[in-house]
mmCIF file of C-alpha atoms in Angstrom:
data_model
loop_
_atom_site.group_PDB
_atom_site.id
_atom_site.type_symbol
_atom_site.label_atom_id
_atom_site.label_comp_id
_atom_site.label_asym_id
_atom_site.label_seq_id
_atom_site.Cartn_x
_atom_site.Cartn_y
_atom_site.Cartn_z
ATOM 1 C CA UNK A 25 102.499 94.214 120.901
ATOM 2 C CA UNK A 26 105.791 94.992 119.467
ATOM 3 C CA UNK A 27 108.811 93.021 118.694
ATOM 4 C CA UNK A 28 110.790 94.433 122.136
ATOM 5 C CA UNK A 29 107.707 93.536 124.297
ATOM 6 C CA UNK A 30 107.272 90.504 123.562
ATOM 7 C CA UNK A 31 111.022 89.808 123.561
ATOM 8 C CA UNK A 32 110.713 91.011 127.309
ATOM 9 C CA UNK A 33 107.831 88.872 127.959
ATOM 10 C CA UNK A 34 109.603 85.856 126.331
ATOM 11 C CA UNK A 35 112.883 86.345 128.538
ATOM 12 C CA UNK A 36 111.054 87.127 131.777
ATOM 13 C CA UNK A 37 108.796 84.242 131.253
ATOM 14 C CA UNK A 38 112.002 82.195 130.766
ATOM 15 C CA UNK A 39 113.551 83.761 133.804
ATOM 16 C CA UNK A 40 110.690 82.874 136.157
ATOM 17 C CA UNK A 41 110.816 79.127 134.913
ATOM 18 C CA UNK A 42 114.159 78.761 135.265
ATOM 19 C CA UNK A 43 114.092 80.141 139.119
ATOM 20 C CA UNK A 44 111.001 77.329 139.454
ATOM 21 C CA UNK A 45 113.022 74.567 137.780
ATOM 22 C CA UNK A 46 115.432 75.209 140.478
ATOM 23 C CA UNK A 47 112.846 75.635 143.318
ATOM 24 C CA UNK A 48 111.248 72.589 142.683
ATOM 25 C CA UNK A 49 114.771 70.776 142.402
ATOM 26 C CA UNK A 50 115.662 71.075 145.553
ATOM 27 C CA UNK A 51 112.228 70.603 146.967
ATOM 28 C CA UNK A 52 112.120 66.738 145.358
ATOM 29 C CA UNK A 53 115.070 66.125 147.540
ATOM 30 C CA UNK A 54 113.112 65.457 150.301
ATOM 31 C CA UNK A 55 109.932 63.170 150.413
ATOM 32 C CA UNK A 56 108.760 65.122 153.233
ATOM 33 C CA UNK A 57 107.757 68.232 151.085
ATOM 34 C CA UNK A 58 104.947 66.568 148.963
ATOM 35 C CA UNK A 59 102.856 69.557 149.622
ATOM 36 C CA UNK A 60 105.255 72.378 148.307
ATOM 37 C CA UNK A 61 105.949 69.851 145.131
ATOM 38 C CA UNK A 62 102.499 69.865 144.254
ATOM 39 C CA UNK A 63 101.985 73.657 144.949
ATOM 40 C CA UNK A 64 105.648 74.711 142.306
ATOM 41 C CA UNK A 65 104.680 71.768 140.040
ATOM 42 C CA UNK A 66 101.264 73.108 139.124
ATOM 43 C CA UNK A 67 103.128 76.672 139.100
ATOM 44 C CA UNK A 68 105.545 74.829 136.822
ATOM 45 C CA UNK A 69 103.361 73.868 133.889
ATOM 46 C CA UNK A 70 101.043 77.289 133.923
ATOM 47 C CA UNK A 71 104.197 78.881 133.944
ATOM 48 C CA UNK A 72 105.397 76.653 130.978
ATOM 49 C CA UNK A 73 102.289 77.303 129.161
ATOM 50 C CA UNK A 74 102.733 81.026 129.439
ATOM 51 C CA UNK A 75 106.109 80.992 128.561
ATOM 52 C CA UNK A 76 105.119 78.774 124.993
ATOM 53 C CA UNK A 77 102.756 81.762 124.481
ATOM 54 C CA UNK A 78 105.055 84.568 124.953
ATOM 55 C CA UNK A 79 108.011 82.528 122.536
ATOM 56 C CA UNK A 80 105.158 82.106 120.497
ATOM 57 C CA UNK A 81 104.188 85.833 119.984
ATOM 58 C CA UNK A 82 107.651 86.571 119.625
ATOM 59 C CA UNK A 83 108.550 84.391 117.024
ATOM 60 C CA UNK A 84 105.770 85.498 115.381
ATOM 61 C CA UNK A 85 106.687 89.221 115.437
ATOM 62 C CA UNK A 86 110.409 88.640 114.899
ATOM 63 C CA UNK A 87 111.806 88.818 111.289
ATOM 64 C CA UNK A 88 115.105 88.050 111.144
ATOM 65 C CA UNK A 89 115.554 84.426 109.953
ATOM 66 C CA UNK A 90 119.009 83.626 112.166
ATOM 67 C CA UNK A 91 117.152 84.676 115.418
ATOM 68 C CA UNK A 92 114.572 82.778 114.296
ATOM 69 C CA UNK A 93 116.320 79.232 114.024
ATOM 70 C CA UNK A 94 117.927 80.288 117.697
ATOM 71 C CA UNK A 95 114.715 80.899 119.441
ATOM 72 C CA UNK A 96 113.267 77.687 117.722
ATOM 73 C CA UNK A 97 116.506 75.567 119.361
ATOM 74 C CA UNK A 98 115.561 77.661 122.602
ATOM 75 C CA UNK A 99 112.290 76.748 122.291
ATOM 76 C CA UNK A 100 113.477 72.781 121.623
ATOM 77 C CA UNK A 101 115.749 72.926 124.839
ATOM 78 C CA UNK A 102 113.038 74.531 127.376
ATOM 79 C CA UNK A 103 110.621 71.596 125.832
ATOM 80 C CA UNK A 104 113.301 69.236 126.519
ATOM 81 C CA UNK A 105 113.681 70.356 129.842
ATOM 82 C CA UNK A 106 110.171 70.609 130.683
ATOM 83 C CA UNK A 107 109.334 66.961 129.694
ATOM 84 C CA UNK A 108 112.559 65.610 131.752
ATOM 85 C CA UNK A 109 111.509 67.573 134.730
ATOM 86 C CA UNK A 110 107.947 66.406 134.107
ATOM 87 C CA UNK A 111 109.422 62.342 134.244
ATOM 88 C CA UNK A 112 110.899 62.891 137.241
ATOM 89 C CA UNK A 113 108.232 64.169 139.225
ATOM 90 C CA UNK A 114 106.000 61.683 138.095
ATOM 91 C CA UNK A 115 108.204 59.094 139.351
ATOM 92 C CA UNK A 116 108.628 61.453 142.471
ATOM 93 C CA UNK A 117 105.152 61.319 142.915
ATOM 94 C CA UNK A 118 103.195 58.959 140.321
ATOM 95 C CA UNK A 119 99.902 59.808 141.629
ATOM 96 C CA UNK A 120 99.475 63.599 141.572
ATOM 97 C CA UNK A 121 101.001 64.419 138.087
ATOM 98 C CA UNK A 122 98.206 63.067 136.279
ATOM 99 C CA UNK A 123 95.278 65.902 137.890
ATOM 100 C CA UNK A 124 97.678 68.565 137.639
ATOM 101 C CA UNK A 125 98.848 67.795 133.902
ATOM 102 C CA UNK A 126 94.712 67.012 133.083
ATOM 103 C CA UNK A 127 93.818 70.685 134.590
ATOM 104 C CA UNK A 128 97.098 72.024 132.579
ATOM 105 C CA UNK A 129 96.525 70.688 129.381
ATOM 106 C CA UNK A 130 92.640 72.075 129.274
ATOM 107 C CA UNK A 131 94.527 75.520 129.716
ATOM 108 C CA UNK A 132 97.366 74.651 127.180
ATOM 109 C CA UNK A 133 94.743 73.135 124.640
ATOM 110 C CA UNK A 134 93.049 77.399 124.920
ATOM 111 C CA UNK A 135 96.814 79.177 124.543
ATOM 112 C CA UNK A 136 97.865 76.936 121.997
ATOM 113 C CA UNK A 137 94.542 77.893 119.288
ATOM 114 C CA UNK A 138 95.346 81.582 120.514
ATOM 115 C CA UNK A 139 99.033 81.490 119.661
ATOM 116 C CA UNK A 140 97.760 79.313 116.346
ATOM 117 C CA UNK A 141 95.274 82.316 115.462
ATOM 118 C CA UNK A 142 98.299 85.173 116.428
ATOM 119 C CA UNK A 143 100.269 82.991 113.798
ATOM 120 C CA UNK A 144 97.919 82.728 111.227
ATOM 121 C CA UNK A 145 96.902 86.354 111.508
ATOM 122 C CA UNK A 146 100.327 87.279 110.935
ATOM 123 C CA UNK A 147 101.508 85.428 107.993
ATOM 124 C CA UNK A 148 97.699 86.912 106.632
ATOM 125 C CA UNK A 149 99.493 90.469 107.341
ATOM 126 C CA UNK A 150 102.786 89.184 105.741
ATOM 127 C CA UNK A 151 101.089 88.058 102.620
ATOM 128 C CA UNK A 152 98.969 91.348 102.460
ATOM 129 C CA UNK A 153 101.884 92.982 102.577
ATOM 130 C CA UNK A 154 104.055 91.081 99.861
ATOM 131 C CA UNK A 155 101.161 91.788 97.415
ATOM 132 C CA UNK A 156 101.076 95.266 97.689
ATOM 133 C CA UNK A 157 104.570 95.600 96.766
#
């Protein structure tokens, strides 16, 4: 994967949570659609979890430093937003966050040692390369 890719990936990725963010929104309005508020929050955090890999892989591929520090406040204000949204349905619906969050962090707990080994393989390849110059 190349530096554009996974830019793309990153920004889609963002895209689609964003639209759910706003989906789910409106469907907390109404206690009457606890069904559809399950169904977008459990789209929610898999969607979350493949966003954090695709920021991940970027940031790993990127090299300049200023983009960098603004993908890691990106990164800060999607958490941010994530968590708050994550409060509210759970005080929307204090039952059903904890089995979806359980089955989402087993996935999360997988993407996060593969984005950990994409890191660590490339500062490996950034090292290699410093020494042979």
């Amino acid at each position: 994967m190349n530096v554009t890719t996974a830019k793309k990936s990153r920004d889609a990725h963002l895209g689609q949570l964003t639209k759910l963010y706003k989906e789910l929104e409106i469907q907390m309005l109404s206690p009457e659609n606890t069904i559809r508020v399950r169904e977008l929050f459990g789209r929610l955090c898999d969607k979350y979890e493949e966003f954090k890999t695709a920021y991940f892989q970027y940031f790993v591929l990127c090299e300049d430093p200023e983009t960098k520090v603004a993908l890691q406040k990106s990164f800060e204000s999607c958490k941010t937003n994530f968590v708050e949204l994550k409060e509210r349905y759970s005080q929307w619906t204090p039952v059903e966050v904890d089995s979806i969050s359980n089955a989402a962090s087993s996935t999360s707990r997988l993407r996060n040692a593969i984005v950990k080994r994409l890191i660590e393989e490339q500062k490996l390849k950034t090292l290699k390369e410093h020494q042979s110059l």
